[in-house]
GROMACS .gro file of N, CA and C in nm:
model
  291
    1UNK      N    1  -1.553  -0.322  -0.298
    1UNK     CA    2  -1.519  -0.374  -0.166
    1UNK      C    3  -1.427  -0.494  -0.184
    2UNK      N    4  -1.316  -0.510  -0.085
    2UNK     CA    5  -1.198  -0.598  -0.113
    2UNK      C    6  -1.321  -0.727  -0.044
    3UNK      N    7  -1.296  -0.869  -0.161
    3UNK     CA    8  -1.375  -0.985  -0.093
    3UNK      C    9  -1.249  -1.069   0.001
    4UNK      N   10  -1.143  -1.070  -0.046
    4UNK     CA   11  -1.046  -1.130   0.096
    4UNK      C   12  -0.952  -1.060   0.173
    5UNK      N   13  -0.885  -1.100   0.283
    5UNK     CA   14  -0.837  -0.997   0.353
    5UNK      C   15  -0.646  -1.047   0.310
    6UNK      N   16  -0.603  -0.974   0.276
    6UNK     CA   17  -0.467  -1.000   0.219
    6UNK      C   18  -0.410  -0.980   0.358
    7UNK      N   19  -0.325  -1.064   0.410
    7UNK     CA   20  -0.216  -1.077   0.519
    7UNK      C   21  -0.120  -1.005   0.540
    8UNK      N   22  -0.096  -0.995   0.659
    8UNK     CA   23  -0.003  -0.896   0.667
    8UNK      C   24   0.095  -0.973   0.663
    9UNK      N   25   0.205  -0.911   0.621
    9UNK     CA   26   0.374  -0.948   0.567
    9UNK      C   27   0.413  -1.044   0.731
   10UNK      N   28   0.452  -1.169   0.673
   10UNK     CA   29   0.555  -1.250   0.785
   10UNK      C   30   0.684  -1.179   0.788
   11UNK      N   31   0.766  -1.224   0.948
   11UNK     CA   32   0.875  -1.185   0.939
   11UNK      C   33   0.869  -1.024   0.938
   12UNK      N   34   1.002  -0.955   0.936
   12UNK     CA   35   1.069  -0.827   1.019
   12UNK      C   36   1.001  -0.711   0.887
   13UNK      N   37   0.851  -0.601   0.968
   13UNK     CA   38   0.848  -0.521   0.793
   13UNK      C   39   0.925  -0.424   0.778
   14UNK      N   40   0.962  -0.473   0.618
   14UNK     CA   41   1.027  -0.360   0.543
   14UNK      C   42   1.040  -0.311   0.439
   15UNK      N   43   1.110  -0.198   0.365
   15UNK     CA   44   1.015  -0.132   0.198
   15UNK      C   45   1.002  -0.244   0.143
   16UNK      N   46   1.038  -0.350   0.094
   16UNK     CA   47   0.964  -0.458  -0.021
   16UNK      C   48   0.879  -0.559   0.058
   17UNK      N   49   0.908  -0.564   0.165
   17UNK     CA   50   0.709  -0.636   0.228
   17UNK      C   51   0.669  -0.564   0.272
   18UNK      N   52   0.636  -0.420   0.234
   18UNK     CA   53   0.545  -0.326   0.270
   18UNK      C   54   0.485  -0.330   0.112
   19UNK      N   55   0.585  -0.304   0.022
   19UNK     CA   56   0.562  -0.314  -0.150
   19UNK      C   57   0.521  -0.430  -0.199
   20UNK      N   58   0.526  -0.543  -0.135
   20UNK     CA   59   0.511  -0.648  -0.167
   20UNK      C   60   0.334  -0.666  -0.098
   21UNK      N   61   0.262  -0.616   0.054
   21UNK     CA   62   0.133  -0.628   0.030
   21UNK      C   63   0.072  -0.574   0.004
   22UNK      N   64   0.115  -0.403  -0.096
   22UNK     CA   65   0.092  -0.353  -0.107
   22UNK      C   66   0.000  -0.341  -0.286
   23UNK      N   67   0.125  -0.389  -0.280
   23UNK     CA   68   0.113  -0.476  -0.476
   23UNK      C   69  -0.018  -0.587  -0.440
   24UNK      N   70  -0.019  -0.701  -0.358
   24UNK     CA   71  -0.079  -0.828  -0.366
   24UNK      C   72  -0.244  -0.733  -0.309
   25UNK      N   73  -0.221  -0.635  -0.234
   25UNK     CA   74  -0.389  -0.584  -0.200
   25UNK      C   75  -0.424  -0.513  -0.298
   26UNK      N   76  -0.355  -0.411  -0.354
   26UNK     CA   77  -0.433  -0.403  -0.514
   26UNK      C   78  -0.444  -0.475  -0.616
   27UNK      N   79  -0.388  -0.611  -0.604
   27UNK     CA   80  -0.416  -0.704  -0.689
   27UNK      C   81  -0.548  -0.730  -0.644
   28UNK      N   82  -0.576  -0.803  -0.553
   28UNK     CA   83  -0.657  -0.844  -0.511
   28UNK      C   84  -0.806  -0.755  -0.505
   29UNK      N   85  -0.783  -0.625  -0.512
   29UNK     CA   86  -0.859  -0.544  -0.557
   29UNK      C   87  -0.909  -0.503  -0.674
   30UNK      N   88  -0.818  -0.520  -0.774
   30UNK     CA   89  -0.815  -0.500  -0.909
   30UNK      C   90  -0.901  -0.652  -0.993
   31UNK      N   91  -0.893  -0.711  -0.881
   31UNK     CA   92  -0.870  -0.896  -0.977
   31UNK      C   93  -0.792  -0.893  -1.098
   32UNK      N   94  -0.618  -0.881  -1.013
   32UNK     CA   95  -0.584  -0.878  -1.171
   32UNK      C   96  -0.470  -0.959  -1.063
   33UNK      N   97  -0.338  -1.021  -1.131
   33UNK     CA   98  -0.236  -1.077  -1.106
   33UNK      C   99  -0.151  -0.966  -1.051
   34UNK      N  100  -0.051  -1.043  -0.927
   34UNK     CA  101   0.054  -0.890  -0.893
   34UNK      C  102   0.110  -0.822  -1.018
   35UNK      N  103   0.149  -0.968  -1.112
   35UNK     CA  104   0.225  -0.917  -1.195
   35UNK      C  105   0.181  -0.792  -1.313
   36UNK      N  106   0.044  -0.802  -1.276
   36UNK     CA  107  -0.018  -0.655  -1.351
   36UNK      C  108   0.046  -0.525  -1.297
   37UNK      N  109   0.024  -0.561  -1.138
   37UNK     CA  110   0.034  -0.373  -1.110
   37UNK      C  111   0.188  -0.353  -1.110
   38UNK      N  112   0.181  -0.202  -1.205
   38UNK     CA  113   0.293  -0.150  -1.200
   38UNK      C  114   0.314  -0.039  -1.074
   39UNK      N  115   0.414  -0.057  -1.005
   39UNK     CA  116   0.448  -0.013  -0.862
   39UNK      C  117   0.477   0.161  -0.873
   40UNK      N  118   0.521   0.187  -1.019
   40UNK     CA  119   0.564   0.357  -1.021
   40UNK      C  120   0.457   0.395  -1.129
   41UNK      N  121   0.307   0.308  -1.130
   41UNK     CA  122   0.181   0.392  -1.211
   41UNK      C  123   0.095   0.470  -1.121
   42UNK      N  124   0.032   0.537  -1.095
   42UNK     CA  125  -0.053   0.635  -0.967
   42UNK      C  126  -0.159   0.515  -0.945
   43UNK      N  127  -0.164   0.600  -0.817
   43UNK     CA  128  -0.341   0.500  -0.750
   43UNK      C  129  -0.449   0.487  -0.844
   44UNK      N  130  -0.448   0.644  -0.895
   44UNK     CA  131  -0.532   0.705  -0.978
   44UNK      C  132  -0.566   0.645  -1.119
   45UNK      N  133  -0.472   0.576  -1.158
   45UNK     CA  134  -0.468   0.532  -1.276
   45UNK      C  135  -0.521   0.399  -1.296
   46UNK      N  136  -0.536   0.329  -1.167
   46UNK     CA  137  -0.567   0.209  -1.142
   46UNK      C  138  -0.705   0.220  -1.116
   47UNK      N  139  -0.742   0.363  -1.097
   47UNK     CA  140  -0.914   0.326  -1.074
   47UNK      C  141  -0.948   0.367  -0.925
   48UNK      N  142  -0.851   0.385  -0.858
   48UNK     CA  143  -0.901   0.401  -0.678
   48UNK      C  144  -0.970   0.578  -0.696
   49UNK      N  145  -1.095   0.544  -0.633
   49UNK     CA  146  -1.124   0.639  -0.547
   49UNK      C  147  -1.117   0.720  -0.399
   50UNK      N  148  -1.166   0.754  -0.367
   50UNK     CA  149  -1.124   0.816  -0.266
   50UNK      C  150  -1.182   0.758  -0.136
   51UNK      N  151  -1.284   0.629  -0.185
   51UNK     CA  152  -1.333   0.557  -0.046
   51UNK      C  153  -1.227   0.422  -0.050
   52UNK      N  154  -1.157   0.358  -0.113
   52UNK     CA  155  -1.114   0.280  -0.185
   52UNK      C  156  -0.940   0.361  -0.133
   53UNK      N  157  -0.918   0.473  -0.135
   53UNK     CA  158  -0.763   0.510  -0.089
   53UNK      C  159  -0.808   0.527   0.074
   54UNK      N  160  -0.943   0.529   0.095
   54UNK     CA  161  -0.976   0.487   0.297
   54UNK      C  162  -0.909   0.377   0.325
   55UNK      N  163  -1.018   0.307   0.243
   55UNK     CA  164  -1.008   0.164   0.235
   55UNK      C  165  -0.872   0.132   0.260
   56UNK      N  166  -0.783   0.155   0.160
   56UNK     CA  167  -0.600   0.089   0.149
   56UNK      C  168  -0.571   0.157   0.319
   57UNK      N  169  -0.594   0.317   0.324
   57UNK     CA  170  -0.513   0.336   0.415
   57UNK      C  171  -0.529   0.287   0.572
   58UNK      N  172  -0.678   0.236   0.565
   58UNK     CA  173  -0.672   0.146   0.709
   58UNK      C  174  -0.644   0.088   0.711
   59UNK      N  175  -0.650  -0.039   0.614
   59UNK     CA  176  -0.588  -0.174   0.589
   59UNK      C  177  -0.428  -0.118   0.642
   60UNK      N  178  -0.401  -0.047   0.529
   60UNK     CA  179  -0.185  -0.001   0.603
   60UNK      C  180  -0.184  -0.023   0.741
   61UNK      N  181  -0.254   0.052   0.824
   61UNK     CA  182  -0.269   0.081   0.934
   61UNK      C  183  -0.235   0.007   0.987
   62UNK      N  184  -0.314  -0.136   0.966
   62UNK     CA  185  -0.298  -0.235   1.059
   62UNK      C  186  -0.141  -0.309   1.044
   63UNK      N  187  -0.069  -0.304   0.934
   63UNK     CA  188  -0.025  -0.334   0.872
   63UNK      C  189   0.136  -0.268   0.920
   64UNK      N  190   0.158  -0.160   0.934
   64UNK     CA  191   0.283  -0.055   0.992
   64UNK      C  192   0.208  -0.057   1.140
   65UNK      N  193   0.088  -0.106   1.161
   65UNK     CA  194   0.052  -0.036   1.343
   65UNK      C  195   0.086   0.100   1.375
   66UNK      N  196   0.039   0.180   1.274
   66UNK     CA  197   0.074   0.328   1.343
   66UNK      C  198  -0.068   0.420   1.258
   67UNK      N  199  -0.113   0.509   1.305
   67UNK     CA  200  -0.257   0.552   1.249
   67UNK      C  201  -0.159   0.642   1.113
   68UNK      N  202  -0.250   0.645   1.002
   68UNK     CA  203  -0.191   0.725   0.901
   68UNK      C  204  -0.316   0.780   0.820
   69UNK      N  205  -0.283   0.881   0.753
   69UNK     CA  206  -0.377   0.982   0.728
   69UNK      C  207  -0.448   0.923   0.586
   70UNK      N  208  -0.595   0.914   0.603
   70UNK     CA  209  -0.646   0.908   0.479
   70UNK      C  210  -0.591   0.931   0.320
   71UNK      N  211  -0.506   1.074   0.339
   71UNK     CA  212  -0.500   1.150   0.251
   71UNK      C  213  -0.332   1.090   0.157
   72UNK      N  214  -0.318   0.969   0.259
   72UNK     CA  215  -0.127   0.982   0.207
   72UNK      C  216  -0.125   0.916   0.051
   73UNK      N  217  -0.231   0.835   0.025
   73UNK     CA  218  -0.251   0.778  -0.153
   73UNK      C  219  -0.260   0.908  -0.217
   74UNK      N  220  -0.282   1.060  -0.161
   74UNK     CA  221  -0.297   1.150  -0.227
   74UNK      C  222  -0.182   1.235  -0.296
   75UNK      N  223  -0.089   1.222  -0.139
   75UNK     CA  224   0.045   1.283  -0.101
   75UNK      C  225   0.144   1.201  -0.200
   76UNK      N  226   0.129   1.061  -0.146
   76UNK     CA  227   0.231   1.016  -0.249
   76UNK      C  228   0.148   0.882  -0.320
   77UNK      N  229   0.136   0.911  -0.446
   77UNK     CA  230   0.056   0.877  -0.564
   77UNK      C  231   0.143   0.749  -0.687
   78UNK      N  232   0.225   0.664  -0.624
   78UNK     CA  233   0.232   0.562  -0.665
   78UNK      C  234   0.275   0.463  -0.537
   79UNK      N  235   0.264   0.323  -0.568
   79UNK     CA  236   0.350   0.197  -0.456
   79UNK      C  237   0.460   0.250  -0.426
   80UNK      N  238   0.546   0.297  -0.517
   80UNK     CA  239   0.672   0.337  -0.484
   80UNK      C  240   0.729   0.466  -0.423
   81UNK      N  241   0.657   0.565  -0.386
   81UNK     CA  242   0.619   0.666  -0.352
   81UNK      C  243   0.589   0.635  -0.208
   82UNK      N  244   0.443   0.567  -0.220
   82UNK     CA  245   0.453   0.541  -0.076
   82UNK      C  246   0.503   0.446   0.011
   83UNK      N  247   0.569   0.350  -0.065
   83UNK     CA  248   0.681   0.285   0.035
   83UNK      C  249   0.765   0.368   0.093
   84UNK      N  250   0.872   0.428  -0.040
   84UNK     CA  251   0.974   0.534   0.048
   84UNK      C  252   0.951   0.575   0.163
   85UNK      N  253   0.785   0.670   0.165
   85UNK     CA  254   0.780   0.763   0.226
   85UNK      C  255   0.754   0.673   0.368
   86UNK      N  256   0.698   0.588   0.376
   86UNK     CA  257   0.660   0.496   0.451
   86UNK      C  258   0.807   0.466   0.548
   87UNK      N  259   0.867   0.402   0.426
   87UNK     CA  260   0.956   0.346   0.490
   87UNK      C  261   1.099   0.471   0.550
   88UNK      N  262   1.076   0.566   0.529
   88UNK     CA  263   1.186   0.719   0.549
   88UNK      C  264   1.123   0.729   0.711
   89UNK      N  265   0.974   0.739   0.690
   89UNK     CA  266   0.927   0.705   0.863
   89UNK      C  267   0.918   0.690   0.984
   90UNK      N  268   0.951   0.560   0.909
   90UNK     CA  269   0.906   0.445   1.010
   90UNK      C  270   1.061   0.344   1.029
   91UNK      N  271   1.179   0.402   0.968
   91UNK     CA  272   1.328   0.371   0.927
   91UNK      C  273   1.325   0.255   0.927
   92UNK      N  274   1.277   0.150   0.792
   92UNK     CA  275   1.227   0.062   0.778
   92UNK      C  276   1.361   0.034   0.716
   93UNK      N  277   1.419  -0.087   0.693
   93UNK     CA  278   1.482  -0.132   0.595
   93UNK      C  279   1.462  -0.136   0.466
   94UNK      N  280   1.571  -0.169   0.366
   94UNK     CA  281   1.484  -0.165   0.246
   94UNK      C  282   1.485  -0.336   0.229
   95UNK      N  283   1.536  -0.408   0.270
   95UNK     CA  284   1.523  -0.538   0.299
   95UNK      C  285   1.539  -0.584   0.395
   96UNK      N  286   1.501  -0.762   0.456
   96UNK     CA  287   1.566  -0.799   0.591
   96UNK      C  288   1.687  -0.840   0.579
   97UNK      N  289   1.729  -0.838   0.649
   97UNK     CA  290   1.901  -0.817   0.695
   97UNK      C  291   1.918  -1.022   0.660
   0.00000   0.00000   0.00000
């Protein structure tokens, strides 16, 4: 169970502050430094289960404000994976302007 609640991204979201709380909530999950997680290693590899890819995907939720399917840590199986897909979407920027 995550013990703090990682913030949602200040300012306009887009693929690297989507990647960016995306990285800092599995840090924070992992108890490891951002600079541990690698963004193109799988969920899977990091240890997430399948209550734990709930877990991330409600947290997202709140996060993009749009409902998204349990299953998308499944669909696309690294940070970088699911930013794209995230951000192909939701026609996110890949930075703010």
């Amino acid at each position: 169970m995550f013990k703090k609640k990682v913030a949602k991204p200040s300012g306009p979201l887009t693929q690297a502050a989507l990647r960016d709380w995306l990285v800092a909530y599995l840090s924070d999950h992992l108890k490891v430094t951002s600079d541990e997680i690698d963004t193109s290693l799988t969920f899977e590899s990091y240890g997430l289960d399948s209550r734990v890819a709930v877990q991330v995907s409600g947290a997202l939720e709140k996060v993009v404000e749009r409902r998204l399917s349990p299953g998308l840590l499944y669909e696309y199986q690294t940070i970088d994976d699911l930013c794209g897909y995230l951000a192909k979407e939701l026609r996110l920027p890949d930075q703010a302007a």
